[in-house]
Coordinates of C-alpha atoms in Angstrom, one line a residue:
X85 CA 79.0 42.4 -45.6
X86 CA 80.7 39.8 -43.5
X87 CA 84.0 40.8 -45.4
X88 CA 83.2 44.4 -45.0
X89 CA 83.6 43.7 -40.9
X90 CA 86.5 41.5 -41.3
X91 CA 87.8 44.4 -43.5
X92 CA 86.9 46.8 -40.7
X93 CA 88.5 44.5 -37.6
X94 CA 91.3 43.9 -39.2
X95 CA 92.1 47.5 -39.6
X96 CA 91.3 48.1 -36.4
X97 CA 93.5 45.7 -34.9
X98 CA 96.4 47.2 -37.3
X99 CA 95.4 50.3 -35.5
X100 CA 95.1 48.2 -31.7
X101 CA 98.6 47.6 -32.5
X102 CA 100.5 50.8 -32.7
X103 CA 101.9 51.9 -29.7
X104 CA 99.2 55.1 -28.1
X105 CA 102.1 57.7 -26.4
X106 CA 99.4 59.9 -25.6
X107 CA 97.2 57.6 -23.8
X108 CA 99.2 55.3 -21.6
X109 CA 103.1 55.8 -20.7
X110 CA 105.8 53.3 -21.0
X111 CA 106.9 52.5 -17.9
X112 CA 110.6 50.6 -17.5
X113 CA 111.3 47.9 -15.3
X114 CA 114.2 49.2 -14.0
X115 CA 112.4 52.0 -13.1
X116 CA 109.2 49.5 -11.6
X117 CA 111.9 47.4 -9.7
X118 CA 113.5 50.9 -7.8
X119 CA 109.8 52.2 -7.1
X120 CA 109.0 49.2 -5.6
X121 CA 112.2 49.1 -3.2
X122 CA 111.4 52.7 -2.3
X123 CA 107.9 52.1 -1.6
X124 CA 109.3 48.7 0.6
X125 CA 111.7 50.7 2.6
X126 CA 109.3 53.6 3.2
X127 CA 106.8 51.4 4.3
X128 CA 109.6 49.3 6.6
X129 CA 110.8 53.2 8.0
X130 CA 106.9 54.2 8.4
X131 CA 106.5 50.7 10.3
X132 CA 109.3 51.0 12.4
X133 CA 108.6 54.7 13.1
X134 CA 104.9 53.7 14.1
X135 CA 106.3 51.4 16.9
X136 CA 109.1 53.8 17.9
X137 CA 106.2 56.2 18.2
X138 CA 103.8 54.1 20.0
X139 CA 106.6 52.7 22.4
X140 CA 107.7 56.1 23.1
X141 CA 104.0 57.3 23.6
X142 CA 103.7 54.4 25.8
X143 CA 106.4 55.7 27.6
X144 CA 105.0 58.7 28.1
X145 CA 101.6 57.7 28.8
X146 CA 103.3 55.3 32.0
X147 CA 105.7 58.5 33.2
X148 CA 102.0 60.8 33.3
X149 CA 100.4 58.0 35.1
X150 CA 103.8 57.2 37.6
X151 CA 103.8 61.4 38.0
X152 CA 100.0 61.6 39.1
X153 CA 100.5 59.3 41.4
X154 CA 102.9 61.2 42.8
X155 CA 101.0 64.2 42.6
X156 CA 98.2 62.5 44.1
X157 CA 100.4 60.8 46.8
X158 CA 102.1 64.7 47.3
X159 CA 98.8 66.0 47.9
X160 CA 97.5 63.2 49.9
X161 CA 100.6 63.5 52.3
X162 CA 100.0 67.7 51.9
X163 CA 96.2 67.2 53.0
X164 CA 97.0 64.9 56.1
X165 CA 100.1 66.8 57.6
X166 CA 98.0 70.3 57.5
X167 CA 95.2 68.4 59.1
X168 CA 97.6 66.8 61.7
X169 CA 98.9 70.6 61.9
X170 CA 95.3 72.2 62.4
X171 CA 94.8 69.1 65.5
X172 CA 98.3 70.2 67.0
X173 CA 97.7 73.7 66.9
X174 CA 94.1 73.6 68.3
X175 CA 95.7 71.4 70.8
X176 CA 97.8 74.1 71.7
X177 CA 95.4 76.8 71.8
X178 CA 93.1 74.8 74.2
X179 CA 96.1 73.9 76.2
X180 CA 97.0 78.0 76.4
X181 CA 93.7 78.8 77.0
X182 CA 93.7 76.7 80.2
X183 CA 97.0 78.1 81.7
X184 CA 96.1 81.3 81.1
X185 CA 92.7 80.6 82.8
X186 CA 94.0 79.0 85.4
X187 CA 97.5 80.4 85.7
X188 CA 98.6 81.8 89.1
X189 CA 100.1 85.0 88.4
X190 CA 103.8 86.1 90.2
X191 CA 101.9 88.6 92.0
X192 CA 99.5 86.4 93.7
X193 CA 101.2 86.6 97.1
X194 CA 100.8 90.2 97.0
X195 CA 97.0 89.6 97.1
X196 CA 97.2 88.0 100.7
X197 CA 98.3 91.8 102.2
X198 CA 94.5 92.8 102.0
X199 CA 93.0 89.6 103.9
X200 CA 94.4 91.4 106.9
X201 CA 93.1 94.7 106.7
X202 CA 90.5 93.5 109.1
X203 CA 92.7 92.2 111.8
X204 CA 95.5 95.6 111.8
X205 CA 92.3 98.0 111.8
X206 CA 91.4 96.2 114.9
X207 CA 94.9 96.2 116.3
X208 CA 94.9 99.7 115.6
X209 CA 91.6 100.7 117.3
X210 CA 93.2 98.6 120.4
X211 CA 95.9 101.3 120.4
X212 CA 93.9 104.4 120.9
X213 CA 91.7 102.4 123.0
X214 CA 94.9 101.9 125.2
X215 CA 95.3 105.9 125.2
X216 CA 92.8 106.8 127.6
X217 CA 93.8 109.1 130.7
X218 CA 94.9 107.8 133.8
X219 CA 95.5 104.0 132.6
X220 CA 98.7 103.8 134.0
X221 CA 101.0 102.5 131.4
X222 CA 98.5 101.4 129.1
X223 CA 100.7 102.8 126.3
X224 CA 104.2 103.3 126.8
X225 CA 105.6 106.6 126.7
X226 CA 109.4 106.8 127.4
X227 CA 109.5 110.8 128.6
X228 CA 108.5 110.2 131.9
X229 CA 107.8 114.5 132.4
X230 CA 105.5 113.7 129.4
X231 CA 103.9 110.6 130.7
X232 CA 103.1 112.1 134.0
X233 CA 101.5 115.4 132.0
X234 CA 99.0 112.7 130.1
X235 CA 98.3 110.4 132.9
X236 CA 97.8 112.3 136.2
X237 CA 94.9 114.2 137.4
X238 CA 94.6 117.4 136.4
X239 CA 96.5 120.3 137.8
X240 CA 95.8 124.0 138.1
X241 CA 95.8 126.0 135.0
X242 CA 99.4 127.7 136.5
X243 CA 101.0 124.3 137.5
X244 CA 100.1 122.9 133.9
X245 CA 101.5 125.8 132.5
X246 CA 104.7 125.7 134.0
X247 CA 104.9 122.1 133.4
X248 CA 104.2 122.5 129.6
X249 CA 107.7 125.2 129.6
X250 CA 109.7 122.6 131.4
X251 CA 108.7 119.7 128.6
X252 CA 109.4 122.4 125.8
X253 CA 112.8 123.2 127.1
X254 CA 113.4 119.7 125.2
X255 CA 111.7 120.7 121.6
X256 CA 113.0 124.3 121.4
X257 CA 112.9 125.5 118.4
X258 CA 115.2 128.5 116.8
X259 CA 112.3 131.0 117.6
X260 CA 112.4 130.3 121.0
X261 CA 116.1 130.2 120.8
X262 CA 116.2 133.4 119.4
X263 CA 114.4 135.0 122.3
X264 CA 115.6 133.3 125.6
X265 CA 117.9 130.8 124.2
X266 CA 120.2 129.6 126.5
X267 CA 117.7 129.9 129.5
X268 CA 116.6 126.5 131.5
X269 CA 113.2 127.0 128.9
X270 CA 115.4 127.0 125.9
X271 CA 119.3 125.5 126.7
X272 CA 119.3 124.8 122.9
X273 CA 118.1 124.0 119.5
X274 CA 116.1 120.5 119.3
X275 CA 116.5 117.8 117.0
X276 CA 112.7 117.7 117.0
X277 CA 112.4 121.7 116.8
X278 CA 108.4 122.7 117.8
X279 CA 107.3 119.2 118.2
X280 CA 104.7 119.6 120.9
X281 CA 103.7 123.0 119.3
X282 CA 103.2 121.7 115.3
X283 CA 100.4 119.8 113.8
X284 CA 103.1 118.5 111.5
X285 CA 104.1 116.1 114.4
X286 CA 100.6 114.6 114.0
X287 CA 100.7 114.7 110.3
X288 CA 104.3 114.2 109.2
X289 CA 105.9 112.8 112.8
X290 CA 108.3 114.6 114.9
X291 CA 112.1 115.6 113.3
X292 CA 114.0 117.7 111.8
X293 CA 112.8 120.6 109.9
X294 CA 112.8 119.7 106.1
X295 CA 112.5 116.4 106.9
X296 CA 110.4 113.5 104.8
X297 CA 106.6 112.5 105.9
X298 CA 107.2 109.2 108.7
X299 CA 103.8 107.2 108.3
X300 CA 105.7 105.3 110.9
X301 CA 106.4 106.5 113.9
X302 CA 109.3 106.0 116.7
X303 CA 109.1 105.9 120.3
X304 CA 110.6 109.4 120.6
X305 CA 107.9 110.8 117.7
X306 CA 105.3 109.2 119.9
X307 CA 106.0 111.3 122.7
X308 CA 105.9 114.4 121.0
X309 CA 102.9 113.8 119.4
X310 CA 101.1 112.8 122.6
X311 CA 102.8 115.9 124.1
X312 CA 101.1 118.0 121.4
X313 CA 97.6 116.6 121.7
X314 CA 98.1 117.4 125.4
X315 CA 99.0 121.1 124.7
X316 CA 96.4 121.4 122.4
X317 CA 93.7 119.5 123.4
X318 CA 93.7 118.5 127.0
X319 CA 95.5 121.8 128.5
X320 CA 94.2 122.3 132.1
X321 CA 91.1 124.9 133.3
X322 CA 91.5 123.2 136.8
X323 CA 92.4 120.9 139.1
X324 CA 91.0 117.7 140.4
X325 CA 90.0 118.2 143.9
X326 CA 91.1 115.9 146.8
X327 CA 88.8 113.5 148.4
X328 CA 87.4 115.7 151.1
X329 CA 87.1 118.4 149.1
X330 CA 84.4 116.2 146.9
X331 CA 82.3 114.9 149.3
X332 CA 81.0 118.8 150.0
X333 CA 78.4 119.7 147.6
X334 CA 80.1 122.4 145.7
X335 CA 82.2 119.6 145.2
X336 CA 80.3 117.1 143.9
X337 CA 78.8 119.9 141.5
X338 CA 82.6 120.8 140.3
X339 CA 83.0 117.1 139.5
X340 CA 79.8 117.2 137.5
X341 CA 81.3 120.2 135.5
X342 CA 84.4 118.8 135.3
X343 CA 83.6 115.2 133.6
X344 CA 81.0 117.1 131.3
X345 CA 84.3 119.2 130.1
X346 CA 85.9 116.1 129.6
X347 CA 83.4 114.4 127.5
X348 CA 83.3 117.2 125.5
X349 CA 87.7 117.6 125.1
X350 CA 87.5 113.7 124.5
X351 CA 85.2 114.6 121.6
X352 CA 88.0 116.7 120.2
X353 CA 90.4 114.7 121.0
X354 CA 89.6 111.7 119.0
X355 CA 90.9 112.7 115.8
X356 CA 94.1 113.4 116.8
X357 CA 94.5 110.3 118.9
X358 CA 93.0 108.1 116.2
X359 CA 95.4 109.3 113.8
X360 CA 98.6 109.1 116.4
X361 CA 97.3 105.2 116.9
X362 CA 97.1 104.7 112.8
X363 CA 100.6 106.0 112.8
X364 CA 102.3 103.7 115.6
X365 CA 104.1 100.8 114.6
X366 CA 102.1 97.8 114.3
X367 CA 103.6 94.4 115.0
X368 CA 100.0 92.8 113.2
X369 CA 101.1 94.2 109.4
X370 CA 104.1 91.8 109.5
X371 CA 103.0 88.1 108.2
X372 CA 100.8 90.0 105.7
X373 CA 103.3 92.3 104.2
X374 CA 106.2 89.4 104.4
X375 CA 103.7 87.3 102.3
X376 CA 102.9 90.1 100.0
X377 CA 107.3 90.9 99.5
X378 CA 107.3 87.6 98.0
X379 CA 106.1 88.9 94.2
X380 CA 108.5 90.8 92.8
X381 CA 106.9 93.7 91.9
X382 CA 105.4 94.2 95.7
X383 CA 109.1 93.5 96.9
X384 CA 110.7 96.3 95.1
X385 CA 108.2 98.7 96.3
X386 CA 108.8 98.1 99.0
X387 CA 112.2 98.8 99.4
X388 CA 111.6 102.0 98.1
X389 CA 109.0 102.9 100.5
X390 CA 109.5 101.1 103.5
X391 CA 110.5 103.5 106.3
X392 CA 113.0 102.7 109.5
X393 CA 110.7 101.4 111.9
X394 CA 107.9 100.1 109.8
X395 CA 110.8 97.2 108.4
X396 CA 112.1 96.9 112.6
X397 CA 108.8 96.5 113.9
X398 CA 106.0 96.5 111.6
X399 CA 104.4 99.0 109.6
X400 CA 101.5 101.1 110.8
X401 CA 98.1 101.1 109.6
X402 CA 99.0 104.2 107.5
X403 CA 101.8 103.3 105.9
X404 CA 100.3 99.3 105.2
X405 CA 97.5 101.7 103.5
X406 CA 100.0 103.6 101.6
X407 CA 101.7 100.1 101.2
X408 CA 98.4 98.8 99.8
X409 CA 97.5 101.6 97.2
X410 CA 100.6 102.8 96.4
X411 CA 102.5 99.1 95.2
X412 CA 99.6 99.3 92.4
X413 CA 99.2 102.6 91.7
X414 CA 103.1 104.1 92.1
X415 CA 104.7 100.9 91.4
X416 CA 106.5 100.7 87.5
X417 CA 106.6 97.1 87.7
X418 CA 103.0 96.7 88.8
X419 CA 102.3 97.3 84.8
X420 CA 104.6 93.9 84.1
X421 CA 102.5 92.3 86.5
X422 CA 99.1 93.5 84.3
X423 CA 100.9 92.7 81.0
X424 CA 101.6 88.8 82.9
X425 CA 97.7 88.8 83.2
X426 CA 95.0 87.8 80.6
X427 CA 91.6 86.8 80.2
X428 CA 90.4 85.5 84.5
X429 CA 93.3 87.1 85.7
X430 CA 92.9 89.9 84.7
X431 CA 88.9 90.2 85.7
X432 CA 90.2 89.0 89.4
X433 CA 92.8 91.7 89.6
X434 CA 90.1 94.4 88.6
X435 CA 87.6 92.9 91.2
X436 CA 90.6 93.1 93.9
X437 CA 90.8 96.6 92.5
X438 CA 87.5 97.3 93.5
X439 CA 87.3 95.8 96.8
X440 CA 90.5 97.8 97.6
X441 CA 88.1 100.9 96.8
X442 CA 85.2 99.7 98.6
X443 CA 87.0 99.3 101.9
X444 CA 89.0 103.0 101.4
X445 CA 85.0 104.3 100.5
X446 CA 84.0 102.5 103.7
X447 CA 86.9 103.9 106.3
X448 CA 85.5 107.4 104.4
X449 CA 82.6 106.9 105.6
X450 CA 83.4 106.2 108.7
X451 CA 85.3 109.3 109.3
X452 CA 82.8 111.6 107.7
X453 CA 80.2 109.6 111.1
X454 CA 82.8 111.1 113.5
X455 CA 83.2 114.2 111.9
X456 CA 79.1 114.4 112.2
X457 CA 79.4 113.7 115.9
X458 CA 81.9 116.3 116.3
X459 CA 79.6 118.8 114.6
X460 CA 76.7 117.6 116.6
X461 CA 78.6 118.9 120.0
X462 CA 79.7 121.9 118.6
X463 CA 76.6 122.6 117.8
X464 CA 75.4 121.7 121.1
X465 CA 78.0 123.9 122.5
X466 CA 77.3 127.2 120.3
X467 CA 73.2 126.2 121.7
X468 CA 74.4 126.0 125.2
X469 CA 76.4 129.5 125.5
X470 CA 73.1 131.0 123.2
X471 CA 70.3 130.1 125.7
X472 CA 72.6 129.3 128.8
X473 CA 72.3 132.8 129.9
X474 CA 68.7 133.5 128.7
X475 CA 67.4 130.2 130.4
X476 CA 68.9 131.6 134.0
X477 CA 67.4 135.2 133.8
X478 CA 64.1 133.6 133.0
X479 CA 64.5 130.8 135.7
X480 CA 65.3 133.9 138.2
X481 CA 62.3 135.4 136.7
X482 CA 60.2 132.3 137.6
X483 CA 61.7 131.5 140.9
X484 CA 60.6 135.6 141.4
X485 CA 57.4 135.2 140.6
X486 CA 56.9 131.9 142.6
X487 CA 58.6 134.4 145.9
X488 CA 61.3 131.7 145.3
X489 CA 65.4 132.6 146.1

């Protein structure tokens, strides 16, 4: 048996020895040696591309991080300058706010015109105060026919008549001329045609027909108009009487009559004098309007406005009034003075508004008081010619009835 297996192994190894294509391939050493250089330099590129590619990643890696610093740095430096900005800028705002707030507008100086409104009403009211009959030169009137009219004791209806004719002569008018022109009554047309016939001497002042509205007026317009009120008005229905004649007792009851007459034509008198004193020139307007001339806007109103006199002498209280309203409402560049204002300014210039309209409302008021009183004695008067006559036939009936005279 033991032969049988050497028998066996040794075939086997016969078999062990033969070369086994189909199992295992011959490889050459040629072909070992250049697979083995080829795997060397493959691994050397892989190598060397490994540290090119971490260098360069490296690289990379330090340029994202230098970059977002920068970024970071950018946006820092952003964040800080649009915070400095937001500081500056509320700075600014605050700083605006308070001039604006506290700004004193161009027109300011135009303001100081009403602080005397007080002092020219009472200038004015001096004026017709001054007007009163028989004070001698209280106001001066240069037509000395005229002053003598106003001032003297009254004459007889015929001699005040004839006296009126002789001042007219001077304010004929191309009516008159027309009919007796060239007569001592009517030598010739006037430059102030009808003044002491025409309300529009009160209302407009004395001139030329056609001519513009005078809230000023002139010495010569004066006249006129005090001429007119006197025609008017204060026309003569008698005269005074002499000192005997008014110690007798008729006399003494003809001066009672007379002075109660002349309460009553002082009565209707008033508006027409008050209205002739508002419309002399009055020296007290000056420092206030010169002030107020000072803003722009004021100044250039007024040279549009002011009249002859009113720049010579001083405005009256109608045309500082006019003056007053009319440089806000009338006046273009009144409107660049509102666009000037903001916020305080603005709220003070609508309160000056206001009081502007409260002290017009009052001086309304005032005048619808007189205009009461005025009623009042016209009433009285319409009473007195109603139950004048009725009261006498029933005295006579009493004094009858008593066996009186």
């Amino acid at each position: 048996m033991i032969k049988n297996l050497i028998k066996f192994f040794s075939i086997g190894l016969c078999f062990m020895g033969m070369p086994t294509y189909a199992s295992m391939p011959v490889i050459d050493s040629a072909v070992l040696a250049a697979i083995n250089l080829m795997s060397s330099t493959v691994n050397t590129s892989i190598t060397t591309l490994n540290a090119s590619l971490s260098q360069m990643l490296y690289q990379i890696g330090g340029a994202i991080n230098q970059n977002g610093g920068k970024i970071a740095s950018t946006i820092e430096a952003a964040s800080k300058s649009n915070q400095d900005f937001q500081v500056i800028q509320q700075k600014n705002e605050r700083v605006y706010q308070s001039e604006k707030n506290h700004e004193i507008p161009s027109s300011i100086c135009g303001e100081t015109a009403s602080s005397g409104a007080t002092q020219i009403s009472q200038s004015s009211t001096s004026f017709k105060s001054r007007m009163r009959q028989g004070q001698g030169g209280g106001l001066k009137i240069s037509s000395e026919t005229i002053e003598k009219a106003v001032n003297s004791p009254a004459v007889s209806s015929d001699i005040d008549s004839a006296r009126a004719a002789k001042i007219h002569a001077n304010y004929c008018d191309a009516l008159d001329f027309s009919a007796y022109g060239g007569s001592s009554a009517c030598p010739k047309i006037s430059s102030m045609p009808g003044a002491d016939k025409r309300l529009d001497t009160l209302l407009l002042g004395a001139g030329e027909n056609g001519k513009d509205a005078d809230l000023t007026f002139s010495q010569k317009q004066i006249d006129a108009a005090h001429m007119y009120t006197q025609n008017s008005i204060r026309r003569s229905i008698g005269n005074e009487l002499s000192k005997g004649e008014a110690d007798s007792m008729a006399g003494t009851q003809y001066i009672g009559l007379m002075n109660q007459f002349n309460s009553i034509l002082s009565a209707a008198a008033e508006p027409q004098e008050t209205w002739l004193s508002n419309s002399m020139p009055n020296p007290a307007t000056r420092p206030y309007v010169n002030e107020a001339i000072k803003s722009p806007s004021a100044h250039a109103y007024y040279k549009q406005t002011i009249s002859d006199v009113g720049e010579k002498i001083g405005m009256s209280t109608r045309e500082y009034e006019r003056f007053e309203v009319g440089r806000k409402y009338s006046n273009v560049m009144y409107n660049s003075d509102l666009q000037e204002m903001s916020h305080d300014n603005l709220i003070r210039e609508q309160i000056r508004i206001m009081a502007l309209n409260n002290w017009l409302m009052l001086n309304i008021k005032e005048e619808i008081q007189k205009n009461n009183i005025l009623t009042g004695q016209i009433l009285a008067s319409v009473a007195r010619q109603e139950f004048e006559p009725l009261l006498k036939v029933k005295h006579t009936a009493v004094l009858g009835a008593m066996g009186g005279n």
